[in-house]
Coordinates of C-alpha atoms in Angstrom, one line a residue:
M1 CA 43.9 8.0 24.4
N2 CA 46.7 10.4 24.7
V3 CA 48.0 12.5 21.9
T4 CA 51.4 14.8 21.4
V5 CA 51.8 16.8 18.4
N6 CA 55.6 17.4 17.3
P7 CA 56.1 19.6 14.2
V8 CA 58.6 18.1 11.4
D9 CA 58.6 21.3 9.3
Q10 CA 56.2 23.8 8.0
H11 CA 53.4 21.3 6.6
K12 CA 54.6 18.1 8.2
V13 CA 53.6 17.0 11.9
T14 CA 54.0 14.0 13.7
L15 CA 51.3 12.4 16.0
T16 CA 52.5 10.2 18.7
I17 CA 49.4 8.0 19.8
E18 CA 48.7 6.4 22.9
V19 CA 46.3 3.5 23.2
P20 CA 45.1 2.5 26.8
A21 CA 45.9 -1.5 27.2
K22 CA 42.1 -1.8 28.2
E23 CA 41.2 -0.6 25.0
V24 CA 44.1 -2.7 23.5
T25 CA 42.3 -5.9 24.9
K26 CA 38.5 -4.7 23.1
G27 CA 40.5 -4.2 19.9
I28 CA 42.1 -7.9 19.9
A29 CA 38.4 -9.2 20.9
Q30 CA 37.0 -7.7 17.9
A31 CA 39.6 -8.3 15.5
V32 CA 38.8 -12.1 16.7
K33 CA 35.5 -11.8 16.3
R34 CA 35.9 -10.0 12.6
I35 CA 38.5 -12.7 11.3
A36 CA 36.1 -15.5 12.2
G37 CA 33.5 -13.8 10.6
Q38 CA 35.3 -14.2 7.4
V39 CA 36.5 -17.8 7.3
N40 CA 35.3 -21.0 7.3
I41 CA 36.7 -23.4 9.8
P42 CA 35.6 -27.2 9.5
G43 CA 33.0 -27.9 12.9
F44 CA 32.6 -24.3 13.6
R45 CA 29.8 -22.0 12.4
K46 CA 30.9 -19.1 10.7
G47 CA 32.1 -16.7 13.2
K48 CA 32.1 -19.0 16.1
A49 CA 35.5 -20.3 16.2
P50 CA 37.6 -19.5 19.3
R51 CA 40.4 -17.3 19.0
R52 CA 42.6 -20.7 19.7
I53 CA 41.4 -21.9 16.9
L54 CA 41.9 -19.4 14.9
E55 CA 45.4 -18.9 16.1
M56 CA 46.2 -22.6 15.1
N57 CA 44.9 -21.7 11.5
F58 CA 46.1 -18.6 10.9
G59 CA 48.9 -17.7 13.4
K60 CA 49.0 -15.1 16.4
D61 CA 50.5 -12.6 14.3
A62 CA 47.5 -12.4 12.1
I63 CA 44.9 -11.4 14.6
L64 CA 47.3 -8.9 16.1
E65 CA 48.0 -7.4 12.8
E66 CA 44.2 -7.3 12.3
A67 CA 43.9 -5.7 15.9
F68 CA 46.2 -2.8 15.2
E69 CA 44.3 -2.0 11.9
L70 CA 41.9 -1.5 14.0
L71 CA 43.0 0.1 16.7
A72 CA 45.5 2.5 14.9
G73 CA 42.9 3.4 12.2
R74 CA 40.4 4.4 15.1
A75 CA 42.8 6.2 17.1
Y76 CA 44.3 8.1 14.3
N77 CA 40.4 9.7 13.2
E78 CA 40.2 10.4 16.8
A79 CA 43.2 12.2 17.2
L80 CA 42.7 14.3 14.0
R81 CA 39.4 15.4 15.8
E82 CA 40.9 16.3 18.6
Q83 CA 43.3 18.2 17.2
E84 CA 41.1 19.8 14.6
I85 CA 43.9 18.9 12.0
I86 CA 43.1 18.3 8.5
P87 CA 45.5 15.8 6.7
V88 CA 46.3 16.1 2.6
S89 CA 48.6 13.4 2.6
E90 CA 48.1 9.5 3.7
P91 CA 50.2 9.4 7.0
E92 CA 53.2 7.5 7.6
I93 CA 52.4 4.9 10.7
E94 CA 55.4 3.6 12.7
R95 CA 54.7 1.3 16.0
V96 CA 56.5 2.2 18.9
T97 CA 55.0 -0.4 21.5
F98 CA 52.2 -3.2 20.6
E99 CA 51.9 -6.0 22.7
E100 CA 48.6 -7.9 24.2
G101 CA 48.1 -6.2 27.7
K102 CA 50.3 -2.9 27.4
D103 CA 49.2 0.1 26.1
L104 CA 49.4 0.7 22.1
V105 CA 52.1 3.4 20.9
F106 CA 52.3 4.3 17.5
K107 CA 53.4 7.4 15.6
A108 CA 51.4 9.0 12.5
T109 CA 53.3 11.6 10.5
L110 CA 51.3 13.5 7.7
T111 CA 51.1 16.8 6.0
K112 CA 48.4 18.9 7.3
R113 CA 46.0 21.5 5.7
P114 CA 47.7 24.8 5.6
E115 CA 46.4 27.6 7.8
V116 CA 45.1 30.3 5.9
T117 CA 45.6 34.6 6.8
L118 CA 42.8 36.4 5.0
G119 CA 43.0 39.3 4.2
E120 CA 40.3 42.2 2.5
Y121 CA 37.4 40.1 0.9
K122 CA 34.6 42.3 1.5
G123 CA 33.9 45.7 -0.3
L124 CA 36.4 44.8 -3.3
E125 CA 36.0 47.1 -6.6
A126 CA 36.7 45.7 -9.8
E127 CA 36.5 47.3 -13.7
K128 CA 33.2 46.5 -15.3
Q129 CA 34.2 45.7 -18.9
D130 CA 32.1 47.6 -21.7
A131 CA 29.3 45.0 -22.9
T132 CA 28.7 47.3 -26.1
V133 CA 28.1 45.6 -29.5
T134 CA 29.2 47.8 -32.7
D135 CA 28.0 48.1 -35.9
E136 CA 31.3 46.5 -37.2
Q137 CA 31.0 43.6 -34.7
I138 CA 27.7 42.9 -36.4
Q139 CA 29.0 42.9 -39.5
E140 CA 31.8 41.1 -38.8
Q141 CA 29.3 38.6 -37.3
L142 CA 27.2 39.0 -41.3
D143 CA 30.4 38.1 -43.1
N144 CA 31.4 34.9 -40.7
I145 CA 27.5 33.7 -41.9
R146 CA 28.3 34.9 -45.6
N147 CA 31.6 32.9 -45.4
Q148 CA 29.4 29.7 -44.0
Q149 CA 27.3 30.2 -47.2
A150 CA 29.7 31.3 -49.7
K151 CA 29.9 28.7 -52.8
M152 CA 33.1 27.5 -54.4
V153 CA 33.9 28.6 -57.9
V154 CA 36.4 28.0 -60.4
A155 CA 38.3 30.9 -61.1
D156 CA 38.9 32.5 -64.7
K157 CA 41.9 30.8 -66.5
D158 CA 44.2 33.6 -66.1
A159 CA 43.5 33.8 -62.5
K160 CA 46.5 34.2 -60.2
L161 CA 46.5 32.1 -56.9
Q162 CA 46.2 35.1 -53.8
K163 CA 45.5 34.5 -50.2
D164 CA 42.5 32.7 -49.1
D165 CA 42.1 30.9 -53.0
F166 CA 41.5 27.1 -53.0
A167 CA 44.7 25.7 -55.5
V168 CA 43.5 22.0 -56.1
I169 CA 46.9 20.4 -56.7
D170 CA 49.3 17.3 -56.9
F171 CA 52.6 17.3 -55.0
A172 CA 55.7 15.2 -54.7
G173 CA 58.1 16.0 -52.2
S174 CA 62.0 14.5 -51.8
I175 CA 64.8 15.0 -49.9
D176 CA 68.3 14.7 -51.5
G177 CA 66.3 13.6 -54.3
K178 CA 64.6 10.7 -52.2
P179 CA 60.9 10.8 -51.9
F180 CA 59.8 10.4 -48.7
D181 CA 56.6 8.6 -46.5
G182 CA 53.7 11.3 -46.5
G183 CA 55.4 13.3 -49.0
E184 CA 53.0 13.1 -52.0
G185 CA 49.6 13.9 -52.8
K186 CA 46.4 14.4 -55.4
S187 CA 43.8 16.7 -56.3
Y188 CA 44.9 18.2 -52.8
P189 CA 42.7 21.4 -52.2
L190 CA 45.2 23.5 -50.2
Q191 CA 43.6 26.9 -49.0
I192 CA 46.8 29.7 -49.2
G193 CA 47.4 31.5 -46.6
S194 CA 46.1 28.3 -44.2
G195 CA 48.9 27.2 -42.8
N196 CA 48.1 24.1 -43.2
F197 CA 51.3 23.2 -44.9
I198 CA 55.1 23.6 -44.0
P199 CA 56.2 27.1 -43.4
G200 CA 57.2 29.0 -46.9
F201 CA 55.1 26.3 -49.1
E202 CA 51.8 28.0 -49.8
D203 CA 53.7 31.7 -50.1
Q204 CA 55.8 29.9 -53.1
L205 CA 52.1 29.4 -55.1
V206 CA 51.0 32.8 -54.9
G207 CA 51.2 34.7 -58.2
H208 CA 50.8 30.6 -60.3
V209 CA 47.8 29.6 -62.7
A210 CA 46.2 26.8 -63.3
G211 CA 48.5 24.5 -65.2
D212 CA 51.7 25.7 -63.8
D213 CA 54.0 23.2 -62.4
V214 CA 56.5 24.9 -59.6
D215 CA 59.3 23.7 -57.8
V216 CA 58.7 24.6 -54.2
K217 CA 61.6 24.2 -51.8
V218 CA 61.0 24.1 -47.9
T219 CA 62.6 23.4 -44.8
F220 CA 60.9 21.2 -42.2
P221 CA 60.8 22.9 -38.6
E222 CA 63.2 21.5 -35.9
D223 CA 60.6 20.9 -33.9
Y224 CA 58.4 18.6 -36.5
F225 CA 56.6 15.9 -35.2
V226 CA 58.3 13.2 -37.7
K227 CA 61.6 13.2 -35.9
E228 CA 63.3 11.8 -39.3
L229 CA 62.3 14.8 -41.2
A230 CA 62.6 17.6 -38.6
G231 CA 65.1 20.6 -40.0
K232 CA 65.9 18.6 -43.2
E233 CA 65.3 20.8 -47.0
A234 CA 62.9 19.2 -49.3
V235 CA 61.8 19.8 -53.0
F236 CA 58.2 19.6 -53.8
K237 CA 57.3 19.2 -57.1
V238 CA 53.7 20.9 -57.7
H239 CA 51.4 20.8 -60.3
V240 CA 48.2 23.4 -60.0
H241 CA 44.9 22.1 -61.5
D242 CA 42.4 24.6 -60.8
I243 CA 42.1 27.9 -59.0
K244 CA 38.9 27.7 -56.6
R245 CA 37.4 31.2 -54.9
K246 CA 34.8 31.4 -52.4
E247 CA 31.4 33.1 -54.0
L248 CA 29.6 35.6 -51.3
P249 CA 26.1 36.0 -51.4
E250 CA 25.1 39.6 -51.4
L251 CA 23.9 40.8 -47.6
N252 CA 19.7 41.2 -48.9
D253 CA 16.4 39.7 -47.7
E254 CA 16.9 36.8 -49.8
F255 CA 20.2 35.9 -47.9
A256 CA 18.2 36.2 -44.8
K257 CA 15.6 33.8 -45.6
E258 CA 18.6 31.7 -47.0
A259 CA 21.2 32.0 -43.7
S260 CA 17.9 32.4 -41.2
S261 CA 14.3 32.2 -39.8
Y262 CA 13.6 36.2 -40.8
D263 CA 12.5 37.6 -43.8
T264 CA 14.5 40.9 -44.0
I265 CA 18.5 41.6 -43.6
E266 CA 17.2 44.1 -41.1
E267 CA 15.5 41.4 -38.7
L268 CA 18.7 39.2 -39.0
K269 CA 20.5 42.1 -37.7
A270 CA 18.3 43.1 -34.8
D271 CA 18.7 39.2 -33.9
L272 CA 22.2 39.1 -34.2
R273 CA 22.6 42.6 -32.0
K274 CA 20.4 40.8 -29.3
K275 CA 22.4 37.7 -29.0
M276 CA 25.3 39.3 -29.3
E277 CA 24.8 41.8 -26.6
E278 CA 23.1 39.1 -24.0
D279 CA 26.8 37.3 -24.8
A280 CA 28.7 40.4 -24.4
T281 CA 27.0 41.2 -21.0
G282 CA 27.5 37.7 -19.5
R283 CA 30.8 37.7 -20.6
A284 CA 31.4 41.0 -18.7
I285 CA 29.7 39.6 -15.5
D286 CA 31.8 37.0 -15.8
A287 CA 35.1 38.5 -15.9
Y288 CA 34.1 40.8 -13.1
N289 CA 33.2 38.3 -10.5
A290 CA 36.1 36.5 -11.4
A291 CA 38.1 39.7 -10.8
L292 CA 36.8 40.2 -7.3
I293 CA 37.6 36.6 -6.3
E294 CA 41.1 36.9 -7.6
Q295 CA 41.7 39.9 -5.5
A296 CA 40.3 38.3 -2.4
V297 CA 42.6 35.5 -2.9
K298 CA 45.8 37.7 -3.8
N299 CA 44.8 39.8 -0.5
A300 CA 45.2 36.1 1.3
T301 CA 48.3 34.7 2.8
V302 CA 49.0 30.9 2.2
D303 CA 52.0 28.9 2.0
I304 CA 50.8 25.5 0.2
P305 CA 52.5 22.2 0.8
E306 CA 53.8 20.6 -2.2
I307 CA 51.4 17.3 -2.4
M308 CA 48.8 19.5 -2.7
V309 CA 49.8 20.6 -6.2
D310 CA 50.9 17.5 -7.1
D311 CA 47.5 15.9 -6.3
R312 CA 45.8 18.5 -8.4
V313 CA 48.0 18.0 -11.4
E314 CA 47.2 14.2 -11.5
Q315 CA 43.5 15.3 -10.8
M316 CA 43.9 17.5 -14.1
I317 CA 45.4 15.2 -16.0
Q318 CA 42.8 13.0 -15.5
E319 CA 40.5 14.8 -16.4
L320 CA 42.4 15.3 -19.5
A321 CA 42.4 11.7 -20.4
M322 CA 38.5 11.3 -19.6
N323 CA 38.0 14.2 -22.1
M324 CA 40.3 12.5 -24.6
E325 CA 38.6 9.2 -23.9
S326 CA 35.0 10.7 -24.3
R327 CA 36.1 11.9 -27.8
G328 CA 37.6 8.5 -28.9
L329 CA 41.5 9.3 -28.1
K330 CA 44.0 8.4 -25.7
L331 CA 46.3 10.2 -23.5
D332 CA 49.2 8.6 -25.0
D333 CA 48.4 9.6 -28.5
Y334 CA 47.8 13.1 -27.2
L335 CA 51.1 13.2 -26.0
K336 CA 53.0 11.8 -29.0
F337 CA 50.9 14.1 -31.3
S338 CA 52.1 17.0 -29.1
N339 CA 55.4 15.9 -28.9
K340 CA 55.7 16.1 -25.0
T341 CA 56.2 13.7 -22.3
L342 CA 53.9 12.7 -19.3
D343 CA 56.1 14.6 -17.1
A344 CA 56.6 18.0 -19.2
L345 CA 52.8 18.1 -19.5
K346 CA 52.5 17.9 -15.6
E347 CA 55.3 20.6 -14.9
E348 CA 53.2 22.9 -17.4
Y349 CA 50.5 22.1 -15.5
K350 CA 51.5 22.9 -12.2
A351 CA 51.4 26.7 -12.2
N352 CA 48.0 26.5 -12.6
A353 CA 47.1 23.8 -10.1
A354 CA 49.1 25.9 -7.2
E355 CA 46.2 28.9 -8.2
N356 CA 43.7 26.7 -8.2
V357 CA 44.3 25.1 -4.9
R358 CA 45.0 28.3 -3.4
A359 CA 41.5 29.7 -4.8
D360 CA 39.9 26.8 -3.0
L361 CA 41.4 27.2 0.3
V362 CA 41.1 31.0 0.6
L363 CA 37.3 30.5 -0.3
E364 CA 37.0 27.4 1.9
A365 CA 38.6 29.7 4.6
I366 CA 36.0 32.7 4.0
A367 CA 33.0 30.1 4.3
K368 CA 34.5 29.0 7.8
E369 CA 34.8 32.6 8.4
E370 CA 31.5 34.0 7.8
N371 CA 30.3 30.7 9.1
I372 CA 28.3 30.0 5.6
Q373 CA 26.7 27.1 6.2
V374 CA 25.5 24.0 3.3
T375 CA 21.7 23.0 3.2
T376 CA 19.8 20.0 2.0
E377 CA 18.5 22.5 -0.5
D378 CA 21.7 24.0 -1.9
M379 CA 23.1 20.2 -2.3
N380 CA 19.5 19.6 -4.2
M381 CA 20.4 22.4 -6.4
E382 CA 24.0 21.3 -7.0
I383 CA 22.6 17.4 -7.9
F384 CA 20.0 18.9 -10.4
T385 CA 22.6 20.8 -12.0
M386 CA 25.3 18.1 -12.6
A387 CA 22.4 16.2 -13.4
Q388 CA 21.2 18.7 -16.3
N389 CA 24.8 19.1 -17.4
F390 CA 25.3 15.5 -17.9
G391 CA 21.4 14.5 -18.9
A392 CA 21.4 12.4 -16.0
D393 CA 18.5 11.7 -13.7
P394 CA 19.1 13.3 -10.3
K395 CA 18.9 10.5 -8.1
E396 CA 21.5 8.6 -10.2
V397 CA 23.7 11.5 -9.9
W398 CA 23.1 11.6 -6.1
N399 CA 23.6 7.4 -5.9
I400 CA 26.8 7.5 -7.7
I401 CA 28.4 10.7 -5.7
A402 CA 27.4 8.9 -2.1
K403 CA 28.6 5.1 -3.4
E404 CA 32.0 6.9 -4.4
G405 CA 32.3 8.7 -1.1
R406 CA 32.2 12.4 -2.5
V407 CA 29.7 13.8 -0.3
S408 CA 31.9 15.8 1.7
M409 CA 34.0 16.9 -1.3
L410 CA 30.7 18.1 -3.3
A411 CA 29.9 19.7 -0.2
S412 CA 33.1 21.4 0.2
S413 CA 32.4 22.7 -3.5
V414 CA 29.5 24.0 -2.8
A415 CA 30.8 25.9 -0.2
R416 CA 33.4 27.6 -2.1
K417 CA 30.8 28.7 -4.7
K418 CA 28.6 30.3 -1.7
A419 CA 31.8 31.8 -0.6
A420 CA 32.6 33.3 -3.7
R421 CA 29.0 34.7 -4.4
F422 CA 29.3 36.2 -0.7
I423 CA 32.6 37.7 -2.0
I424 CA 30.5 39.4 -5.1
E425 CA 27.6 40.5 -3.2
H426 CA 29.6 42.3 -0.4
A427 CA 31.6 44.2 -3.3
K428 CA 31.4 47.8 -3.7
G429 CA 28.8 48.8 -6.2
A430 CA 27.0 45.2 -5.6
E431 CA 24.2 47.5 -4.0
T432 CA 24.0 49.7 -6.8
A433 CA 23.7 46.6 -9.1
K434 CA 20.5 45.8 -6.9
S435 CA 18.9 48.8 -7.4
E436 CA 19.1 49.0 -11.0
E437 CA 17.7 45.3 -11.4
A438 CA 15.1 46.2 -9.2
K439 CA 14.2 49.3 -11.5
E440 CA 14.3 46.7 -14.4
E441 CA 12.0 44.2 -12.9
E442 CA 9.9 47.2 -12.2
K443 CA 9.9 48.1 -15.9

């Protein structure tokens, strides 16, 4: 087999592939055997019908088409291995010559994986975030718990509506004196300052008391999701039934018993501090690691083909759709609610998709440069982790991946993770961090 590579542009190449006539003859014989094994011809056992009979039933062209598929597919894959080309698009195939007894010549035009020129990825530095938890943060968390444990009580008769109060209201909206769909509600609990209603609505209720009747005048936003109402001025006749306020429990030992498994408020505070410090430390480590990897990616040079970005966008859209479906929603409903088109959503994803592709290419290049190997143990650990995340059996996860032909994709993902770990382990300060960990273990 002879292969010639001709560049089309920065990313595309055309392979001109020549297959010797003797291989063409073998390919045709294989095609005959394959077709014979797939059809039933009266008078012949399956797989035993000769070529002459097959041509009479299906035509000579059918056999040659089958032969071309066999020969071209095999030759194309062999050419990619020989030329060390990794395609990122399906090839466009053009036949040049294909006749029985002659060499097969065809062209395959494809977009190839881009070359990555690595920059510095060892000895990098990144700022480490402060993981200190302050007393103010502890108090904020306690206040959140108090809010969760709060009781709603009716405010005093003369109490005036203020921010965070709940106004129990009837309302009826109209535009130019005519009611509109969805503009009416009874005994609706509206929290003042929540922003749940049209901008300006809640502000006009502030200062009123239970029993008041208020005319609220608002203008629907220009981008309002109901097109018939967008930009229109409306008047809502509102009656305030009641004003309700949260009654917060006192921060004492009794509160700790009610809100947690602890007997005292000090024990609850200590537990909150411990958990918040663990979370803060975890976030700081994640941010530090991400900053190192981001530097390594930025230090590299790679020009990404548009098709790789488009493919990643499609992948992100599919993941979004699956996520929606898992919650009983549909992508079309999300687009309608967000007032977006599918093309607009894809455009939004493009920048992020490009960064993701770039990061993957750089990490894979580092894995190759450092001869990072993916072992059977690495794959088993990844499968085990995936199984835990999905609450599934590791064997089932492996069977699904193997059945869908995604083993190589999984191996590439593991290689990228190992490359990321390599960057982190070879950063400045990594040795210091290791020695500090050793000291902690000795304690």
